[in-house]
Amino acid sequence: MSADATPVRKPSAVWAFALVPIALLGVLIAYLVITGGGLRELSGPPVEQVKVTRVTLPSEGLVRLQVVNDGPQSVTISQVLVDDAFWAFTASPSTNVPRFGRVTIDVPYPWVEGDAHHLQLLSSIGTVFKAEIPVAQRTPQPNRDLFWQFGLVGLYVGLIPIALGMLWYPWMRHLNANAINFILSLTVGLLIFLAIGTWLDALEFAAELPAFWQGVPAVALVALLSFGVLLALGTRRNGEEPSPLGVSTRIAVGIGLHNLGEGLAIGAAFALGEAALGTFLILGFTLHNITEGVGIAAPLVKKNPGWRAFVLLALIAGGPAIFGTWLGGFAFNPVLATVFLAVGVGAIAQVVWEVGGMVVRASRHAGLPNATWLNLAGVTAGVVIMYVTAFLVKF
Amino acid sequence: MSWWQRLLNRRDLLKVGAGASAALVGAAALAQRTPNATRTADGHPIDHGGHGGNRMIGTVDHTKNGFDPLQLLTDWDYGKVSRLPNGQTLREYTFIAQEKDIEIAPGVTFPAWTYNGRVPGPTIRCTEGDRLRVRLINQSRHPHTIHFHGVHPWEMDGVPGAGAGEIPPGGSTVYEFDAEPFGCHLYHCHATSLKRHIHKGMYGAFIIDPEQGRPPAREFVMMQNAFDTNFDGGNEVYAVNTIGFEYARRPIPVQKGELVRLYLINILEFDLINSFHLHGNMFDYYDHGTTLTPTSRIVDTTMQAQGQRGIVEFRYKYTGQFMFHPHISEFTELGWMGMFNVVEPKDFPRALQDVGLNDTWNERALNGFAAKQKGSAT
Ligand SMILES: [Cu+2]
């Protein structure tokens, strides 16, 4: 044993071993940067890439573009076209956008409310980057009235339906074991629907991000990571069953993140002039989201945690819709939106796992197989309810 | 619930929801903002000529380009003039095919293919019956030709498979033929792929004067062209004589009452037609310039398909800055718009000075036909 032992060295010498590859790497990088590494002939023509991350209409006769350079080299925006016409503009800090840099371009253009407008940026080598204003409408400026109104929208589509759904709780408590299992399965079904919806939303936001964010893989990885972390947090050491309130809380968190994304989308749509929520749309959302309240309450039927817990759960699940609407309307950030939604996917997937486990255990207690027809019917019912009510909010 | 993107194109739905949105918009604070730039970099007010914000930012470096659109207007190239034993006038030209990055709009470069480093190429000016000898030297990396419009033998047609055909990189050839018939013609490269060789910039004006000449006038060459900067089969920048909005930034000086003659050529690619419209005036039009009497009289708009050309003649009754542009609004707003600065004769030197022109330019504009009668070589 002792014959095989590695000679003892001073810690400093050991660290030197670790630093050798890093030092050599530095030499290699310096060599490549300074000499081109004998690869100069391989360098091709310039590749220009910028992304218009946001278009706003802050006032009458003004179009504002946020531009991010997500290409490999700096880009100069030499000219701006609006609706196939060259147009005067100012760029701050400069028309030159370095790699990873961002520039704000103001175009004094008489945009027309309700019309669509097309924007093009012409680079110094003639590359064209496009953006559009689907429906021109003044970008809302933060003020007290609008703040209040956005809050109301979030309240209507998030908090209220969840609270209403929870009002089935007293009735649910009088159901027999089979019916409760059915409702838990139904919760799994509706959560699966929400997970898919949130996933698709996250991908849509991700697709709009500058390329260097690597939006789509980031969504998958963030979702996976949050799933893993929540799973680790939810695991009980002694194999004891998770507390009903704990499960409900995690369902509420998952739904909350989903609703935050929903609020972001609503707020951003307002801000971009892309949507105007009619009363009937709000009605649709309320109906669609009422099942979320059922899902949160379902694990609690055996043990009443008290009305305070319900209020808290409703706030956790529904409150983020209000927050999201504000964020989306006043300070839209596509990167944050994508991350929130990706976390939401992981969170919802985790509670699907957890509630699914409850259903399976309940079935075993009753001496039934893991997947009974009743369970399957519950899951299907959950998905179908979400699917059918979604007709009201899909156009 | 990815509902929101679906809403994008749903105008109907938006109208249903208009009540809600109107309330929101009404609540929005009125943070009025005025555009801060009121003058261009070179000091011209942006509203001059009435085109408002529809303009390009900055100016083009004509020195670096090697040509100035205002100079191109009157830059007749008579060639090296001599006399053949039979008494015929011989005009010899050398065209060098070159690749060159040119600035076609402020800050926007285009990897052009050129004759003699400029777009459009030299304006060949000769008289009906002259002998033309045009040497093409290809110093670029692609095969090229020169195809002249007009009457000439098959071997001199400058197309693949005829005579010398496509001239390879490093190669050269000589096109030789008699200039006929008189008119406002053009030449261009006819190598394959044709569209690319034309829109890259290989073309120029080919003016054959009638032997008896035309009435004295102030003469300009205007080649309607455009550039597909991102090579997607559609043009981004439109102009006459290459630089978008250049004649709006520097209006062309003319005198009230004098006869103005434009040699107008459409060398547009990707768009079927181009047109010319004059403000505050009507003009006579000579289709292809092959007649001495107008083919249409007192019109203010004319249309040219690809490769079509003609002569436009008019006199200004009033002073002022008068626009000209195609009555194709899209092209106008994409750069093909300019101005005549019509002044009293006494104010003319000042008008020249304002846009950086001198008496030589004035001379060339007035003596396009007369100058070459003396056999002068430029
Ligand atoms: Cu060519």
Coordinates of N, CA, C and O in Angstrom, one line a residue, chain B residues 56 59-60 62 65 67-69 72 102-106 119 225 227 237-249 335-337:
Chain B
M56 N -32.0 60.2 -46.0 CA -31.0 59.4 -45.4 C -30.2 60.2 -44.5 O -30.1 61.4 -44.6
T59 N -23.8 61.9 -45.3 CA -23.4 62.2 -46.7 C -22.5 61.2 -47.2 O -21.8 60.4 -46.4
V60 N -22.4 61.2 -48.5 CA -21.5 60.2 -49.2 C -20.2 60.8 -49.5 O -20.1 62.0 -49.8
H62 N -17.8 61.3 -51.9 CA -17.6 61.2 -53.4 C -16.2 61.0 -53.8 O -15.9 60.4 -54.8
N65 N -15.3 57.5 -53.4 CA -16.0 56.7 -54.5 C -15.3 56.9 -55.8 O -15.3 56.0 -56.7
F67 N -16.2 59.3 -58.0 CA -17.2 59.9 -58.9 C -18.2 60.7 -58.1 O -18.5 60.3 -56.9
D68 N -18.7 61.8 -58.6 CA -19.7 62.6 -58.0 C -20.9 62.7 -58.9 O -20.8 63.0 -60.1
P69 N -22.1 62.3 -58.4 CA -23.3 62.3 -59.2 C -23.5 63.6 -60.0 O -24.0 63.6 -61.1
L72 N -21.3 63.5 -62.9 CA -21.7 62.4 -63.8 C -22.8 63.0 -64.8 O -22.8 62.6 -65.9
I102 N -18.3 50.6 -53.6 CA -18.7 52.0 -53.7 C -19.8 52.3 -52.6 O -20.5 51.4 -52.1
E103 N -19.8 53.6 -52.2 CA -20.8 54.0 -51.2 C -22.0 54.5 -52.0 O -22.0 55.5 -52.7
I104 N -23.1 53.8 -51.9 CA -24.3 54.1 -52.7 C -25.3 54.9 -51.9 O -26.3 55.5 -52.5
A105 N -25.2 54.9 -50.6 CA -26.0 55.8 -49.7 C -25.1 56.1 -48.5 O -24.2 55.3 -48.3
P106 N -25.4 57.2 -47.8 CA -24.5 57.5 -46.7 C -24.2 56.3 -45.8 O -25.1 55.8 -45.2
V119 N -19.9 53.9 -61.3 CA -21.3 53.4 -61.6 C -22.1 54.6 -61.7 O -22.2 55.4 -60.8
N225 N -31.1 53.8 -61.7 CA -30.6 52.6 -61.2 C -31.0 52.3 -59.8 O -31.6 53.1 -59.1
F227 N -29.9 49.3 -56.2 CA -29.0 48.4 -55.7 C -29.6 47.4 -54.7 O -30.4 47.8 -53.8
V237 N -31.8 50.3 -52.3 CA -31.6 51.8 -52.6 C -31.9 52.1 -54.1 O -31.3 51.4 -55.0
Y238 N -32.7 53.1 -54.3 CA -33.0 53.5 -55.7 C -32.4 54.9 -55.9 O -32.3 55.7 -55.0
A239 N -32.0 55.2 -57.2 CA -31.4 56.5 -57.4 C -31.5 56.8 -58.9 O -31.9 56.0 -59.7
V240 N -31.1 58.0 -59.3 CA -30.5 58.2 -60.6 C -29.1 58.5 -60.4 O -28.7 59.2 -59.5
N241 N -28.2 58.0 -61.3 CA -26.8 58.1 -61.2 C -26.3 57.7 -59.8 O -25.5 58.3 -59.2
T242 N -26.9 56.6 -59.3 CA -26.3 55.8 -58.2 C -26.5 56.2 -56.7 O -26.7 55.4 -55.9
I243 N -26.4 57.5 -56.4 CA -26.4 57.9 -55.0 C -27.8 58.3 -54.6 O -28.3 59.4 -55.1
G244 N -28.5 57.6 -53.7 CA -29.8 57.9 -53.3 C -29.9 59.3 -52.7 O -29.1 59.7 -51.9
F245 N -31.0 60.0 -53.2 CA -31.3 61.4 -52.6 C -30.2 62.4 -52.9 O -30.3 63.5 -52.3
E246 N -29.1 62.1 -53.7 CA -28.0 63.0 -53.8 C -28.5 64.4 -54.4 O -28.1 65.5 -53.9
Y247 N -29.4 64.3 -55.4 CA -29.8 65.6 -56.0 C -30.9 66.3 -55.2 O -31.3 67.4 -55.5
A248 N -31.3 65.6 -54.1 CA -32.2 66.3 -53.1 C -31.3 67.1 -52.1 O -31.6 68.2 -51.7
R249 N -30.2 66.5 -51.8 CA -29.2 67.1 -50.9 C -28.6 68.3 -51.6 O -28.3 69.3 -51.1
G335 N -35.1 56.6 -52.3 CA -33.9 57.3 -52.7 C -33.9 58.0 -54.1 O -33.1 58.8 -54.4
W336 N -34.8 57.5 -55.0 CA -34.8 58.0 -56.4 C -35.7 59.3 -56.3 O -36.8 59.3 -56.8
M337 N -35.1 60.4 -55.8 CA -35.8 61.7 -55.8 C -34.7 62.8 -55.8 O -33.7 62.6 -55.1

